[in-house]
PDB file of C-alpha atoms in Angstrom:
ATOM      1  CA  MET A  45    -163.657 -84.750  39.369  1.00 34.00           C
ATOM      2  CA  GLY A  46    -161.769 -86.074  42.358  1.00 40.00           C
ATOM      3  CA  ILE A  47    -158.146 -85.478  43.126  1.00 45.00           C
ATOM      4  CA  ALA A  48    -155.874 -86.983  40.500  1.00 52.00           C
ATOM      5  CA  THR A  49    -153.631 -89.393  42.334  1.00 60.00           C
ATOM      6  CA  ARG A  50    -150.775 -91.479  41.084  1.00 56.00           C
ATOM      7  CA  ASP A  51    -153.026 -94.544  41.202  1.00 61.00           C
ATOM      8  CA  SER A  52    -155.715 -92.895  39.044  1.00 73.00           C
ATOM      9  CA  LEU A  53    -153.093 -91.869  36.472  1.00 85.00           C
ATOM     10  CA  ARG A  54    -150.971 -95.024  36.818  1.00 85.00           C
ATOM     11  CA  ASP A  55    -151.639 -96.279  33.271  1.00 86.00           C
ATOM     12  CA  TRP A  56    -150.600 -92.923  31.801  1.00 90.00           C
ATOM     13  CA  LEU A  57    -147.508 -92.619  33.964  1.00 92.00           C
ATOM     14  CA  ARG A  58    -146.305 -96.088  32.962  1.00 90.00           C
ATOM     15  CA  ALA A  59    -147.495 -96.348  29.336  1.00 89.00           C
ATOM     16  CA  PRO A  60    -144.524 -97.210  27.113  1.00 89.00           C
ATOM     17  CA  GLY A  61    -143.994 -95.758  23.664  1.00 89.00           C
ATOM     18  CA  SER A  62    -145.368 -92.518  22.315  1.00 92.00           C
ATOM     19  CA  LEU A  63    -147.670 -90.481  24.537  1.00 93.00           C
ATOM     20  CA  SER A  64    -148.707 -88.409  21.503  1.00 94.00           C
ATOM     21  CA  ARG A  65    -149.875 -91.492  19.628  1.00 91.00           C
ATOM     22  CA  ARG A  66    -151.840 -92.718  22.655  1.00 90.00           C
ATOM     23  CA  LEU A  67    -153.488 -89.335  23.110  1.00 93.00           C
ATOM     24  CA  ALA A  68    -154.340 -89.121  19.408  1.00 92.00           C
ATOM     25  CA  ARG A  69    -156.449 -92.291  19.777  1.00 89.00           C
ATOM     26  CA  LEU A  70    -158.650 -90.564  22.379  1.00 89.00           C
ATOM     27  CA  GLY A  71    -160.401 -88.312  19.902  1.00 90.00           C
ATOM     28  CA  GLU A  72    -160.633 -87.035  16.369  1.00 92.00           C
ATOM     29  CA  ARG A  73    -158.072 -84.213  16.457  1.00 94.00           C
ATOM     30  CA  PHE A  74    -154.678 -84.245  18.177  1.00 96.00           C
ATOM     31  CA  GLU A  75    -152.673 -81.007  18.365  1.00 97.00           C
ATOM     32  CA  VAL A  76    -149.331 -79.847  19.672  1.00 97.00           C
ATOM     33  CA  GLN A  77    -149.462 -76.239  20.823  1.00 97.00           C
ATOM     34  CA  VAL A  78    -145.905 -74.914  21.037  1.00 97.00           C
ATOM     35  CA  LEU A  79    -145.592 -72.525  23.967  1.00 97.00           C
ATOM     36  CA  ARG A  80    -141.865 -71.879  23.816  1.00 95.00           C
ATOM     37  CA  GLN A  81    -138.764 -73.159  22.120  1.00 94.00           C
ATOM     38  CA  GLY A  82    -135.473 -71.508  22.890  1.00 92.00           C
ATOM     39  CA  VAL A  83    -132.218 -71.430  24.776  1.00 90.00           C
ATOM     40  CA  VAL A  84    -132.282 -71.147  28.578  1.00 88.00           C
ATOM     41  CA  PRO A  85    -129.861 -71.876  31.449  1.00 85.00           C
ATOM     42  CA  PHE A  86    -129.728 -75.424  32.831  1.00 80.00           C
ATOM     43  CA  ARG A  87    -132.148 -76.444  35.548  1.00 83.00           C
ATOM     44  CA  ALA A  88    -130.693 -78.677  38.236  1.00 82.00           C
ATOM     45  CA  LEU A  89    -132.928 -81.712  37.545  1.00 81.00           C
ATOM     46  CA  GLU A  90    -132.356 -81.508  33.798  1.00 84.00           C
ATOM     47  CA  ARG A  91    -128.619 -81.057  34.246  1.00 84.00           C
ATOM     48  CA  ALA A  92    -128.481 -84.102  36.514  1.00 85.00           C
ATOM     49  CA  ALA A  93    -130.655 -86.241  34.218  1.00 84.00           C
ATOM     50  CA  LEU A  94    -128.570 -85.310  31.182  1.00 85.00           C
ATOM     51  CA  GLY A  95    -125.228 -85.673  32.977  1.00 83.00           C
ATOM     52  CA  LEU A  96    -124.206 -82.115  32.104  1.00 81.00           C
ATOM     53  CA  PRO A  97    -121.742 -79.717  33.740  1.00 78.00           C
ATOM     54  CA  PRO A  98    -122.956 -77.159  36.321  1.00 74.00           C
ATOM     55  CA  ARG A  99    -123.012 -74.331  33.787  1.00 76.00           C
ATOM     56  CA  GLY A 100    -124.279 -74.123  30.250  1.00 77.00           C
ATOM     57  CA  LEU A 101    -127.337 -73.678  28.113  1.00 84.00           C
ATOM     58  CA  THR A 102    -130.222 -75.945  27.244  1.00 87.00           C
ATOM     59  CA  VAL A 103    -132.559 -75.880  24.280  1.00 90.00           C
ATOM     60  CA  VAL A 104    -136.036 -76.224  25.733  1.00 93.00           C
ATOM     61  CA  ARG A 105    -139.330 -76.952  24.011  1.00 95.00           C
ATOM     62  CA  GLU A 106    -142.537 -76.541  26.019  1.00 97.00           C
ATOM     63  CA  VAL A 107    -145.898 -77.582  24.616  1.00 98.00           C
ATOM     64  CA  ILE A 108    -149.486 -78.395  25.491  1.00 98.00           C
ATOM     65  CA  LEU A 109    -150.899 -81.585  23.972  1.00 97.00           C
ATOM     66  CA  ARG A 110    -154.591 -81.299  23.107  1.00 96.00           C
ATOM     67  CA  VAL A 111    -157.256 -83.746  21.990  1.00 94.00           C
ATOM     68  CA  ASP A 112    -160.302 -82.253  20.276  1.00 93.00           C
ATOM     69  CA  GLY A 113    -159.224 -78.875  21.645  1.00 94.00           C
ATOM     70  CA  GLU A 114    -159.006 -80.037  25.277  1.00 93.00           C
ATOM     71  CA  PRO A 115    -155.591 -79.467  26.903  1.00 96.00           C
ATOM     72  CA  LEU A 116    -154.461 -82.725  28.522  1.00 95.00           C
ATOM     73  CA  VAL A 117    -150.673 -82.603  28.947  1.00 97.00           C
ATOM     74  CA  TRP A 118    -148.038 -79.914  29.491  1.00 98.00           C
ATOM     75  CA  ALA A 119    -144.645 -81.172  28.352  1.00 97.00           C
ATOM     76  CA  ARG A 120    -141.079 -79.890  28.436  1.00 96.00           C
ATOM     77  CA  SER A 121    -138.114 -81.336  26.578  1.00 95.00           C
ATOM     78  CA  ALA A 122    -134.534 -80.251  27.202  1.00 93.00           C
ATOM     79  CA  VAL A 123    -131.260 -80.994  25.465  1.00 91.00           C
ATOM     80  CA  HIS A 124    -127.783 -79.481  25.733  1.00 89.00           C
ATOM     81  CA  GLN A 125    -127.446 -76.642  23.238  1.00 87.00           C
ATOM     82  CA  ARG A 126    -124.449 -78.285  21.526  1.00 85.00           C
ATOM     83  CA  ALA A 127    -126.544 -81.384  20.752  1.00 86.00           C
ATOM     84  CA  THR A 128    -128.844 -79.381  18.455  1.00 86.00           C
ATOM     85  CA  THR A 129    -126.009 -79.117  15.940  1.00 85.00           C
ATOM     86  CA  GLY A 130    -125.413 -82.855  16.182  1.00 84.00           C
ATOM     87  CA  PRO A 131    -127.675 -85.808  16.979  1.00 86.00           C
ATOM     88  CA  TRP A 132    -130.694 -83.680  17.982  1.00 90.00           C
ATOM     89  CA  ARG A 133    -130.553 -81.060  15.183  1.00 88.00           C
ATOM     90  CA  ALA A 134    -133.999 -82.104  13.877  1.00 87.00           C
ATOM     91  CA  LEU A 135    -135.491 -80.681  17.083  1.00 86.00           C
ATOM     92  CA  LYS A 136    -134.968 -77.161  15.698  1.00 84.00           C
ATOM     93  CA  GLY A 137    -137.342 -77.680  12.767  1.00 83.00           C
ATOM     94  CA  LEU A 138    -140.007 -79.694  14.567  1.00 89.00           C
ATOM     95  CA  GLY A 139    -142.544 -76.864  14.839  1.00 90.00           C
ATOM     96  CA  ALA A 140    -146.009 -78.100  15.860  1.00 93.00           C
ATOM     97  CA  ARG A 141    -145.271 -81.720  14.983  1.00 93.00           C
ATOM     98  CA  PRO A 142    -145.117 -84.137  17.926  1.00 94.00           C
ATOM     99  CA  LEU A 143    -141.681 -84.897  19.349  1.00 92.00           C
ATOM    100  CA  ALA A 144    -142.660 -88.555  18.877  1.00 90.00           C
ATOM    101  CA  HIS A 145    -141.847 -88.167  15.160  1.00 84.00           C
ATOM    102  CA  LEU A 146    -138.197 -87.849  16.143  1.00 86.00           C
ATOM    103  CA  LEU A 147    -138.091 -90.227  19.081  1.00 90.00           C
ATOM    104  CA  TYR A 148    -139.917 -93.338  17.920  1.00 89.00           C
ATOM    105  CA  ASP A 149    -139.118 -93.455  14.214  1.00 83.00           C
ATOM    106  CA  ASP A 150    -135.340 -93.693  14.722  1.00 86.00           C
ATOM    107  CA  PRO A 151    -133.955 -97.107  15.763  1.00 90.00           C
ATOM    108  CA  MET A 152    -130.758 -95.386  16.994  1.00 91.00           C
ATOM    109  CA  ILE A 153    -132.656 -93.759  19.874  1.00 93.00           C
ATOM    110  CA  SER A 154    -133.072 -95.534  23.199  1.00 94.00           C
ATOM    111  CA  ARG A 155    -135.219 -94.495  26.159  1.00 95.00           C
ATOM    112  CA  SER A 156    -134.606 -94.742  29.881  1.00 94.00           C
ATOM    113  CA  GLU A 157    -137.136 -96.179  32.273  1.00 94.00           C
ATOM    114  CA  LEU A 158    -140.131 -93.902  32.925  1.00 94.00           C
ATOM    115  CA  GLN A 159    -139.906 -92.124  36.267  1.00 94.00           C
ATOM    116  CA  PRO A 160    -143.206 -90.899  37.767  1.00 94.00           C
ATOM    117  CA  ARG A 161    -142.840 -87.819  39.951  1.00 92.00           C
ATOM    118  CA  ARG A 162    -145.228 -85.717  41.994  1.00 92.00           C
ATOM    119  CA  LEU A 163    -144.496 -82.023  41.600  1.00 91.00           C
ATOM    120  CA  SER A 164    -144.513 -79.660  44.526  1.00 87.00           C
ATOM    121  CA  ARG A 165    -147.312 -77.089  44.190  1.00 82.00           C
ATOM    122  CA  PRO A 166    -145.027 -74.202  45.105  1.00 86.00           C
ATOM    123  CA  GLY A 167    -142.127 -75.585  43.039  1.00 89.00           C
ATOM    124  CA  HIS A 168    -140.622 -73.727  40.099  1.00 90.00           C
ATOM    125  CA  THR A 169    -141.691 -76.226  37.410  1.00 92.00           C
ATOM    126  CA  ARG A 170    -145.315 -76.315  38.606  1.00 93.00           C
ATOM    127  CA  ARG A 171    -145.533 -72.503  38.826  1.00 94.00           C
ATOM    128  CA  HIS A 172    -143.950 -72.114  35.375  1.00 95.00           C
ATOM    129  CA  ALA A 173    -146.301 -74.688  33.822  1.00 96.00           C
ATOM    130  CA  ALA A 174    -149.310 -73.023  35.494  1.00 96.00           C
ATOM    131  CA  ARG A 175    -148.394 -69.601  34.051  1.00 96.00           C
ATOM    132  CA  GLN A 176    -148.039 -71.064  30.563  1.00 97.00           C
ATOM    133  CA  TRP A 177    -151.249 -73.110  30.916  1.00 97.00           C
ATOM    134  CA  GLN A 178    -153.196 -69.988  31.916  1.00 97.00           C
ATOM    135  CA  ALA A 179    -151.789 -67.958  29.018  1.00 96.00           C
ATOM    136  CA  ALA A 180    -152.392 -70.711  26.444  1.00 97.00           C
ATOM    137  CA  THR A 181    -155.812 -71.947  27.538  1.00 96.00           C
ATOM    138  CA  GLY A 182    -157.366 -68.995  29.360  1.00 96.00           C
ATOM    139  CA  ALA A 183    -158.072 -71.338  32.283  1.00 95.00           C
ATOM    140  CA  THR A 184    -156.294 -71.871  35.565  1.00 95.00           C
ATOM    141  CA  MET A 185    -154.318 -75.097  35.780  1.00 95.00           C
ATOM    142  CA  SER A 186    -156.083 -77.552  38.077  1.00 93.00           C
ATOM    143  CA  PRO A 187    -154.510 -77.747  41.549  1.00 91.00           C
ATOM    144  CA  GLN A 188    -154.666 -81.539  41.097  1.00 89.00           C
ATOM    145  CA  MET A 189    -152.341 -81.360  38.084  1.00 92.00           C
ATOM    146  CA  LEU A 190    -149.302 -82.618  39.983  1.00 92.00           C
ATOM    147  CA  TRP A 191    -148.241 -85.944  38.482  1.00 92.00           C
ATOM    148  CA  SER A 192    -145.606 -86.123  35.797  1.00 94.00           C
ATOM    149  CA  ARG A 193    -143.351 -88.658  34.226  1.00 95.00           C
ATOM    150  CA  ASN A 194    -139.775 -88.142  33.135  1.00 94.00           C
ATOM    151  CA  SER A 195    -137.531 -90.048  30.785  1.00 95.00           C
ATOM    152  CA  VAL A 196    -134.269 -89.560  28.959  1.00 95.00           C
ATOM    153  CA  PHE A 197    -133.739 -90.438  25.298  1.00 95.00           C
ATOM    154  CA  SER A 198    -130.205 -91.183  24.065  1.00 94.00           C
ATOM    155  CA  ARG A 199    -128.871 -90.793  20.547  1.00 92.00           C
ATOM    156  CA  GLY A 200    -125.297 -90.535  19.381  1.00 87.00           C
ATOM    157  CA  GLY A 201    -123.958 -90.263  22.926  1.00 88.00           C
ATOM    158  CA  THR A 202    -126.168 -87.298  23.872  1.00 90.00           C
ATOM    159  CA  GLN A 203    -129.374 -87.203  25.854  1.00 92.00           C
ATOM    160  CA  LEU A 204    -132.709 -85.407  25.630  1.00 93.00           C
ATOM    161  CA  ARG A 205    -134.954 -85.232  28.726  1.00 94.00           C
ATOM    162  CA  VAL A 206    -138.739 -85.231  28.398  1.00 96.00           C
ATOM    163  CA  MET A 207    -141.103 -84.340  31.231  1.00 95.00           C
ATOM    164  CA  GLU A 208    -144.877 -84.738  30.803  1.00 97.00           C
ATOM    165  CA  LEU A 209    -147.377 -83.299  33.301  1.00 96.00           C
ATOM    166  CA  PHE A 210    -150.868 -84.839  33.178  1.00 95.00           C
ATOM    167  CA  ALA A 211    -154.215 -83.048  33.519  1.00 93.00           C
ATOM    168  CA  PRO A 212    -156.792 -84.657  35.826  1.00 89.00           C
ATOM    169  CA  ALA A 213    -159.120 -85.001  32.792  1.00 88.00           C
ATOM    170  CA  LEU A 214    -157.126 -88.156  31.943  1.00 87.00           C
ATOM    171  CA  THR A 215    -158.083 -89.786  35.248  1.00 81.00           C
ATOM    172  CA  GLY A 216    -160.098 -92.902  34.605  1.00 65.00           C
ATOM    173  CA  HIS A 217    -159.303 -93.017  30.867  1.00 66.00           C
ATOM    174  CA  ARG A 218    -157.032 -95.755  29.666  1.00 59.00           C
ATOM    175  CA  PRO A 219    -154.251 -94.782  27.272  1.00 60.00           C
ATOM    176  CA  GLY A 220    -155.385 -95.183  23.691  1.00 52.00           C
ATOM    177  CA  ARG A 221    -159.089 -95.652  24.385  1.00 55.00           C
ATOM    178  CA  PRO A 222    -161.478 -92.922  23.161  1.00 53.00           C
ATOM    179  CA  PHE A 223    -163.249 -90.607  25.573  1.00 50.00           C
ATOM    180  CA  PRO A 224    -166.862 -91.735  26.033  1.00 47.00           C
TER     181      PRO A 224
END
Protein backbone atom coordinates (compact mmCIF):
# COMPACT_ATOMS: atom_id res chain seq x y z
CA MET A 1 0.00 0.00 0.00
CA GLY A 2 1.28 3.45 -0.84
CA ILE A 3 1.67 6.31 1.55
CA ALA A 4 -1.65 7.44 2.97
CA THR A 5 -1.98 11.08 2.05
CA ARG A 6 -4.65 13.57 2.92
CA ASP A 7 -6.02 13.26 -0.62
CA SER A 8 -6.33 9.45 -0.38
CA LEU A 9 -8.16 9.76 2.95
CA ARG A 10 -10.09 12.93 2.02
CA ASP A 11 -13.53 11.27 2.10
CA TRP A 12 -12.87 9.88 5.59
CA LEU A 13 -11.47 13.14 6.92
CA ARG A 14 -14.50 15.09 5.71
CA ALA A 15 -17.33 12.56 6.17
CA PRO A 16 -20.07 14.13 8.31
CA GLY A 17 -22.02 12.25 10.94
CA SER A 18 -20.95 9.13 12.78
CA LEU A 19 -17.63 7.56 11.86
CA SER A 20 -18.64 4.40 13.76
CA ARG A 21 -21.76 3.97 11.65
CA ARG A 22 -19.79 4.46 8.43
CA LEU A 23 -17.16 1.95 9.51
CA ALA A 24 -19.83 -0.57 10.52
CA ARG A 25 -21.08 -0.61 6.91
CA LEU A 26 -17.66 -1.79 5.70
CA GLY A 27 -18.01 -5.29 7.06
CA GLU A 28 -20.01 -7.72 9.12
CA ARG A 29 -18.67 -6.97 12.61
CA PHE A 30 -17.86 -3.55 14.08
CA GLU A 31 -16.11 -3.36 17.46
CA VAL A 32 -14.92 -0.70 19.85
CA GLN A 33 -11.85 -1.83 21.77
CA VAL A 34 -11.46 0.39 24.83
CA LEU A 35 -7.78 0.99 25.53
CA ARG A 36 -8.10 3.46 28.37
CA GLN A 37 -10.69 5.57 30.11
CA GLY A 38 -9.62 7.72 33.00
CA VAL A 39 -8.59 11.06 34.39
CA VAL A 40 -5.41 12.71 33.09
CA PRO A 41 -3.95 16.25 33.03
CA PHE A 42 -4.98 18.57 30.19
CA ARG A 43 -3.05 18.48 26.94
CA ALA A 44 -2.48 21.85 25.32
CA LEU A 45 -4.47 21.15 22.12
CA GLU A 46 -7.40 19.70 24.05
CA ARG A 47 -7.37 22.56 26.54
CA ALA A 48 -7.40 25.08 23.70
CA ALA A 49 -10.14 23.27 21.76
CA LEU A 50 -12.31 22.99 24.86
CA GLY A 51 -11.64 26.55 26.04
CA LEU A 52 -10.38 25.35 29.42
CA PRO A 53 -8.05 26.96 31.98
CA PRO A 54 -4.31 26.15 31.96
CA ARG A 55 -4.63 23.65 34.80
CA GLY A 56 -7.10 20.90 35.49
CA LEU A 57 -8.05 17.36 34.68
CA THR A 58 -9.63 15.74 31.65
CA VAL A 59 -11.56 12.51 31.35
CA VAL A 60 -10.07 10.72 28.38
CA ARG A 61 -11.35 7.71 26.46
CA GLU A 62 -9.01 6.05 23.95
CA VAL A 63 -10.21 3.28 21.66
CA ILE A 64 -9.44 1.33 18.52
CA LEU A 65 -12.30 0.93 16.05
CA ARG A 66 -12.24 -2.42 14.25
CA VAL A 67 -14.15 -3.91 11.34
CA ASP A 68 -14.14 -7.70 11.08
CA GLY A 69 -11.23 -7.70 13.52
CA GLU A 70 -9.08 -5.29 11.49
CA PRO A 71 -8.00 -2.16 13.41
CA LEU A 72 -8.82 0.90 11.30
CA VAL A 73 -9.01 3.93 13.61
CA TRP A 74 -7.40 5.02 16.88
CA ALA A 75 -9.58 7.60 18.60
CA ARG A 76 -9.31 9.79 21.69
CA SER A 77 -12.10 11.79 23.29
CA ALA A 78 -11.53 14.33 26.04
CA VAL A 79 -13.86 16.31 28.26
CA HIS A 80 -13.30 18.42 31.38
CA GLN A 81 -13.64 16.23 34.46
CA ARG A 82 -16.44 18.41 35.89
CA ALA A 83 -18.55 17.81 32.77
CA THR A 84 -18.82 14.08 33.55
CA THR A 85 -21.10 14.91 36.47
CA GLY A 86 -23.22 17.12 34.23
CA PRO A 87 -23.98 17.08 30.50
CA TRP A 88 -21.45 14.33 29.66
CA ARG A 89 -22.14 11.95 32.58
CA ALA A 90 -23.25 9.16 30.20
CA LEU A 91 -19.63 8.94 29.00
CA LYS A 92 -18.73 7.13 32.24
CA GLY A 93 -20.98 4.15 31.51
CA LEU A 94 -20.33 3.87 27.78
CA GLY A 95 -18.04 0.83 27.99
CA ALA A 96 -17.42 -0.77 24.58
CA ARG A 97 -20.37 0.96 22.93
CA PRO A 98 -19.50 3.54 20.27
CA LEU A 99 -19.37 7.17 21.38
CA ALA A 100 -21.75 7.81 18.47
CA HIS A 101 -24.59 6.47 20.66
CA LEU A 102 -24.20 9.58 22.81
CA LEU A 103 -23.30 12.11 20.15
CA TYR A 104 -25.77 11.53 17.33
CA ASP A 105 -28.89 10.41 19.17
CA ASP A 106 -29.23 13.63 21.20
CA PRO A 107 -30.64 16.68 19.37
CA MET A 108 -29.15 18.95 22.08
CA ILE A 109 -25.61 18.17 20.88
CA SER A 110 -23.97 20.23 18.15
CA ARG A 111 -20.68 19.56 16.37
CA SER A 112 -17.98 21.92 15.18
CA GLU A 113 -16.54 21.77 11.70
CA LEU A 114 -14.21 18.81 11.10
CA GLN A 115 -10.55 19.80 11.17
CA PRO A 116 -8.12 17.47 9.35
CA ARG A 117 -4.63 17.45 10.83
CA ARG A 118 -1.39 15.69 9.97
CA LEU A 119 0.37 14.44 13.08
CA SER A 120 4.08 14.79 13.55
CA ARG A 121 5.78 11.38 13.65
CA PRO A 122 7.85 12.28 16.69
CA GLY A 123 4.94 14.11 18.37
CA HIS A 124 3.48 13.03 21.70
CA THR A 125 0.05 12.02 20.36
CA ARG A 126 1.51 9.88 17.56
CA ARG A 127 3.97 8.14 19.92
CA HIS A 128 1.23 7.52 22.49
CA ALA A 129 -1.16 6.12 19.86
CA ALA A 130 1.62 3.90 18.45
CA ARG A 131 2.37 2.41 21.89
CA GLN A 132 -1.31 1.65 22.46
CA TRP A 133 -1.74 0.27 18.92
CA GLN A 134 1.20 -2.10 19.42
CA ALA A 135 -0.11 -3.31 22.78
CA ALA A 136 -3.68 -3.79 21.52
CA THR A 137 -3.01 -5.32 18.11
CA GLY A 138 0.42 -6.93 18.43
CA ALA A 139 1.46 -5.03 15.29
CA THR A 140 3.46 -1.88 14.80
CA MET A 141 1.41 1.14 13.78
CA SER A 142 2.05 1.98 10.14
CA PRO A 143 4.43 4.93 9.67
CA GLN A 144 1.85 6.25 7.18
CA MET A 145 -0.79 6.50 9.92
CA LEU A 146 -0.51 10.27 10.26
CA TRP A 147 -3.83 11.82 9.25
CA SER A 148 -6.47 12.61 11.81
CA ARG A 149 -9.57 14.68 12.12
CA ASN A 150 -10.69 16.65 15.14
CA SER A 151 -14.02 18.07 16.16
CA VAL A 152 -15.69 19.46 19.24
CA PHE A 153 -19.19 18.49 20.38
CA SER A 154 -21.16 20.91 22.57
CA ARG A 155 -23.92 20.07 25.02
CA GLY A 156 -25.25 22.11 27.89
CA GLY A 157 -22.50 24.71 27.57
CA THR A 158 -19.65 22.18 27.82
CA GLN A 159 -17.52 20.66 25.11
CA LEU A 160 -16.11 17.23 24.30
CA ARG A 161 -13.21 16.93 21.83
CA VAL A 162 -12.87 13.89 19.57
CA MET A 163 -9.73 13.06 17.60
CA GLU A 164 -9.71 10.16 15.11
CA LEU A 165 -6.49 8.83 13.56
CA PHE A 166 -6.96 6.79 10.36
CA ALA A 167 -5.10 3.63 9.33
CA PRO A 168 -3.82 3.48 5.74
CA ALA A 169 -6.06 0.41 5.20
CA LEU A 170 -8.91 2.90 4.64
CA THR A 171 -7.11 4.47 1.68
CA GLY A 172 -9.15 4.00 -1.45
CA HIS A 173 -12.30 2.86 0.39
CA ARG A 174 -15.23 5.21 0.43
CA PRO A 175 -16.98 5.75 3.76
CA GLY A 176 -19.87 3.35 4.13
CA ARG A 177 -19.02 1.07 1.22
CA PRO A 178 -17.99 -2.53 2.02
CA PHE A 179 -14.44 -3.73 1.55
CA PRO A 180 -14.17 -5.76 -1.66
